[in-house]
Coordinates of C-alpha atoms in Angstrom, one line a residue:
Chain L
M1 CA 21.9 -1.8 26.0
N2 CA 18.9 0.1 24.9
E3 CA 17.8 0.7 21.3
A4 CA 19.6 4.1 21.0
E5 CA 22.8 2.6 22.4
L6 CA 22.6 -0.3 20.0
I7 CA 22.2 2.1 17.1
A8 CA 25.1 4.2 18.3
A9 CA 27.2 1.0 18.6
C10 CA 26.4 -0.1 15.1
L11 CA 27.3 3.4 13.8
A12 CA 30.5 3.2 15.7
G13 CA 31.4 0.2 13.6
R14 CA 30.4 -2.6 16.0
R15 CA 28.5 -4.7 13.4
E16 CA 27.8 -7.6 15.7
E17 CA 25.5 -5.4 17.8
F18 CA 23.1 -5.2 14.9
R19 CA 22.2 -8.8 15.8
H20 CA 20.3 -7.6 18.8
I21 CA 18.2 -5.3 16.6
V22 CA 17.5 -8.2 14.2
Y23 CA 16.5 -10.5 17.1
A24 CA 14.3 -7.9 18.6
Y25 CA 12.3 -7.2 15.5
K26 CA 12.5 -10.2 13.3
S27 CA 9.2 -11.8 14.3
Q28 CA 7.2 -8.6 13.9
V29 CA 8.8 -7.8 10.6
M30 CA 8.3 -11.3 9.4
A31 CA 4.7 -11.4 10.4
L32 CA 4.0 -8.1 8.6
A33 CA 5.7 -9.4 5.5
V34 CA 3.8 -12.6 5.5
N35 CA 0.5 -10.8 5.9
I36 CA 1.3 -8.4 3.0
L37 CA 2.9 -10.9 0.7
G38 CA 0.9 -14.0 1.6
N39 CA 3.7 -16.5 1.5
R40 CA 6.7 -17.3 3.7
E41 CA 9.4 -17.5 1.0
D42 CA 8.9 -14.0 -0.3
A43 CA 8.4 -12.7 3.2
E44 CA 11.8 -14.1 4.3
D45 CA 13.5 -12.4 1.4
A46 CA 11.8 -9.1 2.1
C47 CA 12.6 -9.5 5.8
Q48 CA 16.4 -10.0 5.1
D49 CA 16.5 -7.2 2.6
T50 CA 14.8 -4.9 5.1
F51 CA 17.4 -5.5 7.8
V52 CA 20.2 -5.0 5.4
Q53 CA 18.6 -1.7 4.3
V54 CA 18.1 -0.7 7.9
Y55 CA 21.7 -1.4 8.6
R56 CA 23.0 0.5 5.6
H57 CA 20.9 3.5 6.2
L58 CA 21.2 3.5 10.0
A59 CA 23.1 6.8 9.8
T60 CA 20.0 8.5 8.2
Y61 CA 17.6 7.3 10.9
D62 CA 16.0 10.2 12.7
P63 CA 15.8 9.4 16.4
A64 CA 12.8 11.7 16.8
R65 CA 10.8 9.0 14.9
S66 CA 9.9 5.6 16.1
F67 CA 12.5 3.0 15.2
R68 CA 9.9 0.3 14.8
T69 CA 7.8 2.5 12.4
W70 CA 10.9 3.3 10.4
I71 CA 11.7 -0.5 10.0
F72 CA 8.1 -1.2 9.1
M73 CA 8.3 1.6 6.4
I74 CA 11.3 0.1 4.8
L75 CA 9.7 -3.4 4.9
H76 CA 6.5 -2.0 3.4
R77 CA 8.5 -0.6 0.4
R78 CA 10.3 -3.9 -0.1
C79 CA 7.0 -5.8 0.0
L80 CA 5.4 -3.5 -2.6
D81 CA 8.6 -4.0 -4.8
T82 CA 8.2 -7.7 -4.5
I83 CA 4.5 -7.6 -5.4
R84 CA 5.3 -5.4 -8.5
K85 CA 8.0 -7.7 -9.7
K86 CA 5.8 -10.8 -9.2
K87 CA 2.9 -9.1 -11.0
R88 CA 5.1 -8.4 -14.0
F89 CA 6.4 -11.9 -14.0
S90 CA 2.9 -13.3 -13.6
Q91 CA 1.6 -11.3 -16.5
F92 CA 4.5 -12.5 -18.7
F93 CA 4.1 -16.1 -17.6
Q94 CA 0.3 -16.1 -18.2
K95 CA 0.8 -14.5 -21.6
A96 CA 3.3 -17.2 -22.4
V97 CA 0.9 -19.9 -21.3
R98 CA -2.0 -18.4 -23.2
D99 CA 0.1 -18.2 -26.4
S100 CA 1.2 -21.8 -26.1
E101 CA -2.3 -23.2 -25.4
P102 CA -4.9 -24.2 -28.0
E103 CA -8.0 -22.0 -28.0
G104 CA -10.6 -23.0 -25.3
A105 CA -8.2 -24.9 -23.1
D106 CA -8.5 -24.5 -19.3
R107 CA -6.3 -21.7 -18.2
P108 CA -4.8 -21.1 -14.9
G109 CA -6.4 -18.3 -13.0
R110 CA -3.7 -16.8 -10.8
F111 CA -0.5 -17.9 -9.2
D112 CA -0.9 -20.2 -6.2
S113 CA 0.6 -18.2 -3.4
G114 CA 1.6 -21.4 -1.7
G115 CA 0.9 -19.3 1.3
I116 CA -0.1 -19.4 4.9
V117 CA -2.5 -16.5 4.7
D118 CA -6.1 -17.2 3.6
P119 CA -6.1 -16.8 -0.2
R120 CA -9.5 -15.2 -0.1
M121 CA -8.2 -12.4 2.1
L122 CA -5.2 -12.0 -0.2
E123 CA -7.6 -11.7 -3.1
A124 CA -10.1 -9.4 -1.4
L125 CA -7.7 -6.9 0.2
R126 CA -5.1 -4.8 -1.7
P127 CA -1.5 -4.8 -0.4
K128 CA -1.8 -1.5 1.4
E129 CA -5.1 -2.5 2.9
R130 CA -3.4 -5.7 4.3
A131 CA -0.5 -3.6 5.6
A132 CA -2.9 -1.2 7.3
L133 CA -5.0 -4.0 8.8
T134 CA -1.9 -5.8 10.1
L135 CA -0.4 -2.7 11.6
W136 CA -3.7 -1.9 13.3
A137 CA -4.7 -5.3 14.5
N138 CA -1.4 -7.0 15.3
E139 CA 0.8 -4.0 16.2
G140 CA -1.9 -1.7 17.6
L141 CA -0.6 1.3 15.6
S142 CA -2.6 4.5 15.3
T143 CA -3.8 5.9 12.0
A144 CA -0.9 8.4 12.1
E145 CA 1.6 5.7 12.6
I146 CA 0.1 3.5 9.9
A147 CA 0.3 6.5 7.6
A148 CA 4.0 6.9 8.4
V149 CA 4.7 3.3 7.5
I150 CA 2.7 3.2 4.3
E151 CA 3.8 6.8 3.5
C152 CA 0.5 8.5 2.9
A153 CA -1.7 11.1 4.6
P154 CA -3.4 9.9 7.9
S155 CA -6.8 10.3 6.2
T156 CA -5.7 8.1 3.4
A157 CA -4.4 5.5 5.8
R158 CA -7.8 5.6 7.4
V159 CA -9.5 4.8 4.1
Y160 CA -7.2 1.8 3.6
L161 CA -8.1 0.6 7.1
F162 CA -11.8 1.2 6.5
H163 CA -11.8 -0.8 3.3
A164 CA -9.7 -3.6 4.9
R165 CA -12.0 -3.9 7.9
R166 CA -15.1 -3.7 5.7
K167 CA -13.9 -6.3 3.2
L168 CA -12.8 -8.7 5.9
K169 CA -16.1 -8.4 7.7
A170 CA -17.9 -9.2 4.5
L171 CA -15.6 -12.3 4.1
I172 CA -16.4 -13.5 7.6
E173 CA -20.2 -13.0 7.0
E174 CA -19.9 -14.9 3.8
R175 CA -18.1 -17.8 5.6
K176 CA -20.9 -17.8 8.2
R177 CA -23.5 -18.0 5.6
H178 CA -21.7 -21.1 4.1
G179 CA -21.5 -22.6 7.6
T180 CA -17.8 -22.6 8.1
L181 CA -16.5 -20.7 11.1
G182 CA -13.0 -19.7 12.1
A183 CA -10.4 -18.1 10.0
R184 CA -7.8 -20.7 9.5
Chain Q
M1 CA -30.2 4.8 -0.5
G2 CA -29.2 2.9 2.7
H3 CA -26.9 4.7 5.0
W4 CA -24.1 2.2 4.8
A5 CA -24.2 2.6 1.0
L6 CA -23.9 6.3 1.5
V7 CA -21.0 5.9 3.9
K8 CA -19.1 3.6 1.4
L9 CA -19.8 6.0 -1.4
A10 CA -18.7 9.1 0.6
V11 CA -15.4 7.4 1.6
S12 CA -14.7 6.5 -2.0
V13 CA -15.9 9.8 -3.5
F14 CA -14.3 12.2 -1.2
P15 CA -10.6 11.3 -1.1
R16 CA -9.8 14.0 1.4
G17 CA -11.3 16.8 3.3
K18 CA -13.9 17.7 5.8
V19 CA -16.7 15.6 4.3
R20 CA -14.7 12.4 4.7
D21 CA -13.6 13.3 8.2
A22 CA -17.2 13.8 9.1
V23 CA -18.1 10.4 7.6
F24 CA -15.4 8.8 9.7
R25 CA -16.6 10.5 12.8
H26 CA -20.0 9.1 12.1
V27 CA -18.6 5.6 11.5
D28 CA -16.8 5.7 14.9
R29 CA -20.0 6.5 16.7
C30 CA -22.6 4.5 14.7
P31 CA -23.3 1.0 16.0
S32 CA -24.8 0.0 12.7
C33 CA -21.6 1.0 10.8
Q34 CA -19.3 -0.6 13.4
A35 CA -21.2 -3.8 12.9
R36 CA -20.1 -3.9 9.3
L37 CA -16.4 -3.5 10.2
V38 CA -14.3 -6.3 11.6
D39 CA -12.9 -5.6 15.1
R40 CA -9.3 -6.1 16.2
E41 CA -9.8 -9.5 17.7
A42 CA -11.6 -11.0 14.7
A43 CA -9.0 -9.4 12.3
R44 CA -6.2 -11.0 14.3
K45 CA -7.6 -14.5 13.7
W46 CA -7.2 -13.9 9.9
L47 CA -3.7 -12.6 10.2
V48 CA -0.4 -14.3 10.9
Q49 CA 0.9 -13.4 14.4
A50 CA 4.5 -12.8 15.3
D51 CA 4.4 -15.6 17.9
Q52 CA 3.1 -18.1 15.3
L53 CA 6.3 -18.0 13.3
S54 CA 9.1 -20.3 14.0
G55 CA 12.4 -21.1 12.3
L56 CA 13.5 -17.5 12.0
D57 CA 17.0 -18.3 13.1
G58 CA 18.3 -18.2 9.6
I59 CA 17.6 -14.5 9.2
W60 CA 20.5 -13.1 11.2
P61 CA 23.2 -15.2 9.4
A62 CA 21.8 -14.2 6.1
V63 CA 21.7 -10.5 7.1
R64 CA 25.2 -10.7 8.6
K65 CA 26.5 -12.1 5.3
A66 CA 24.9 -9.3 3.3
M67 CA 26.2 -6.7 5.8
D68 CA 29.8 -7.9 5.1
M69 CA 29.2 -7.0 1.4
S70 CA 27.7 -3.6 2.1
P71 CA 29.5 -0.5 3.3
A72 CA 29.3 0.3 7.0
P73 CA 26.5 2.8 7.9
T74 CA 29.0 5.4 9.0
A75 CA 30.8 5.2 5.7
V76 CA 27.5 6.0 4.0
A77 CA 27.0 8.9 6.4
E78 CA 30.5 10.1 5.9
R79 CA 30.0 10.2 2.1
G80 CA 26.9 12.2 2.6
A81 CA 28.6 14.5 5.0
A82 CA 31.6 14.9 2.7
F83 CA 29.2 15.8 -0.1
L84 CA 27.5 18.4 2.0
S85 CA 30.6 19.9 3.4
A86 CA 32.4 20.0 0.0
P87 CA 33.1 23.6 -1.1
P88 CA 30.8 24.9 -3.8
P89 CA 32.2 24.7 -7.4
S90 CA 33.7 27.9 -8.7
G91 CA 35.4 29.3 -11.8
P92 CA 35.3 27.1 -14.9
A93 CA 33.5 24.3 -13.1
L94 CA 30.7 26.7 -12.0
R95 CA 30.3 28.1 -15.6
F96 CA 30.1 24.5 -16.9
L97 CA 27.5 23.6 -14.4
R98 CA 25.4 26.7 -15.2
W99 CA 25.5 25.9 -19.0
A100 CA 24.7 22.3 -18.3
A101 CA 21.7 23.2 -16.1
A102 CA 20.4 25.7 -18.7
A103 CA 20.8 23.2 -21.6
G104 CA 19.1 20.5 -19.5
G105 CA 16.2 22.8 -18.8
I106 CA 15.7 23.7 -22.4
V107 CA 15.7 20.0 -23.5
G108 CA 13.3 19.1 -20.7
A109 CA 10.9 21.9 -21.6
A110 CA 11.0 20.9 -25.3
A111 CA 10.3 17.3 -24.4
L112 CA 7.3 18.4 -22.2
I113 CA 5.9 20.5 -25.0
L114 CA 6.2 17.6 -27.5
L115 CA 4.6 15.2 -25.0
A116 CA 1.7 17.6 -24.4
L117 CA 1.2 18.1 -28.1
S118 CA 1.2 14.4 -28.8
A119 CA -1.3 13.8 -26.0
F120 CA -3.8 16.6 -26.5
G121 CA -2.9 18.4 -29.7
P122 CA -3.9 17.7 -33.3
M123 CA -1.1 15.1 -33.8
G124 CA -2.4 12.6 -31.2
V125 CA -6.1 13.2 -31.2
D126 CA -8.2 10.7 -33.1
Y127 CA -11.6 10.4 -31.6
A128 CA -13.6 7.4 -32.6
A129 CA -17.1 8.1 -33.7
G130 CA -19.4 8.4 -30.7
T131 CA -16.8 9.0 -28.1
V132 CA -16.8 12.2 -26.1
P133 CA -13.8 14.5 -26.3
P134 CA -12.3 14.8 -22.8
S135 CA -13.1 18.5 -22.6
D136 CA -16.9 17.8 -22.6
P137 CA -18.2 16.9 -19.2
L138 CA -20.4 13.8 -19.1
Q139 CA -24.0 14.8 -19.2
I140 CA -27.0 12.7 -18.7
Q141 CA -30.1 14.1 -20.5
S142 CA -32.6 11.7 -19.0
A143 CA -32.7 8.6 -16.9
S144 CA -35.3 6.1 -16.0
I145 CA -35.5 2.9 -14.0
A146 CA -38.1 0.3 -15.1
G147 CA -39.9 3.0 -17.0
R148 CA -40.1 5.3 -14.1
P149 CA -38.3 8.7 -14.2
A150 CA -35.1 8.8 -12.2
D151 CA -32.5 11.3 -11.1
A152 CA -28.9 10.9 -12.2
Y153 CA -25.9 12.3 -10.5
V154 CA -22.5 12.4 -12.1
I155 CA -19.4 12.7 -9.8
E156 CA -16.1 13.1 -11.4
I157 CA -12.9 12.3 -9.5
P158 CA -10.1 13.5 -11.8
E159 CA -7.2 12.3 -9.6
D160 CA -8.5 8.7 -9.8
R161 CA -9.6 9.1 -13.5
M162 CA -13.0 7.9 -12.3
I163 CA -16.6 9.0 -13.0
L164 CA -19.3 7.8 -10.7
V165 CA -22.9 7.8 -12.0
W166 CA -25.6 7.4 -9.4
V167 CA -29.2 6.9 -10.6
E168 CA -32.1 6.6 -8.3
P169 CA -35.9 6.6 -8.8
R170 CA -37.4 10.0 -8.5
P171 CA -39.7 10.1 -5.4
R172 CA -43.3 10.1 -6.2
K173 CA -45.5 12.9 -4.9
G174 CA -46.6 12.3 -1.3
G175 CA -43.1 10.9 -0.2
E176 CA -43.5 7.4 -1.7
S177 CA -40.4 6.2 -3.5

């Protein structure tokens, strides 16, 4: 069964057919989520939420668009939601820690992502820049396709990609200067 | 100003339009600019790849479980279709809807006026001494770098609530900077 037939089958009420869609896209979706969020635990949650949303809104999918791009767009929204929620919690947590600590005590900087993505990249690149970079480098998407995923104008997507590539190059140069080669 | 600095500035300053497109056309062709941007292969080394991930077998059972608790996609579509195909309200229902819409519009407009007054009007404005009221554009009367006269450029980007100030030494006569 091809993609269109699988979608039609799901819409006809054959839920089990959705498994094939999950299996076809889970690795790509998960990799994008990990690269945006920086850690596996959050990425798995975002990935599961994304597939559930894809299933629920399958009837609204426009076949004129790329199905992959549509899934990535939903994932990107989930990832941004996750980052927003974590940021709010992080601010609350840090305030609580600050309030309970005596003046001058060592304070934690930021949450440990516990991640598998280099923390310096996470720190240097903004979430939309990480998304643009991943879609460009891993998925080979064009600027127009990246724009469709991150829901902005193609010229804006180009700016995100420009800054992502520029910042990552600067990181690599910095690593070279400090004598450590290789990303991970 | 180095040309890379100019490129970065132009990309940041011109959020859209022909100037930025021209800058990107330059970046695509310029070896010096390309050397400052990571290429695909190098970027991939920093990113997690789909084939590096294992242990994803738990995703489908979790999704399947959640699917059982959510309505089938056709049900969602049918609700939408039913809504779209429902006959338009008429009689008392239509009159009520018209009144409700008008009342909502009036309340919304009043709220907007109050909001605008509190933000810009005499109620909310309390400029601290020395601050510039927002209606006055930023002006730089004179600028100098290490005692030398300099030119200052002010670029306002209202949509980003950002003001960029660029100061550079004024070229000396004879082309020396």
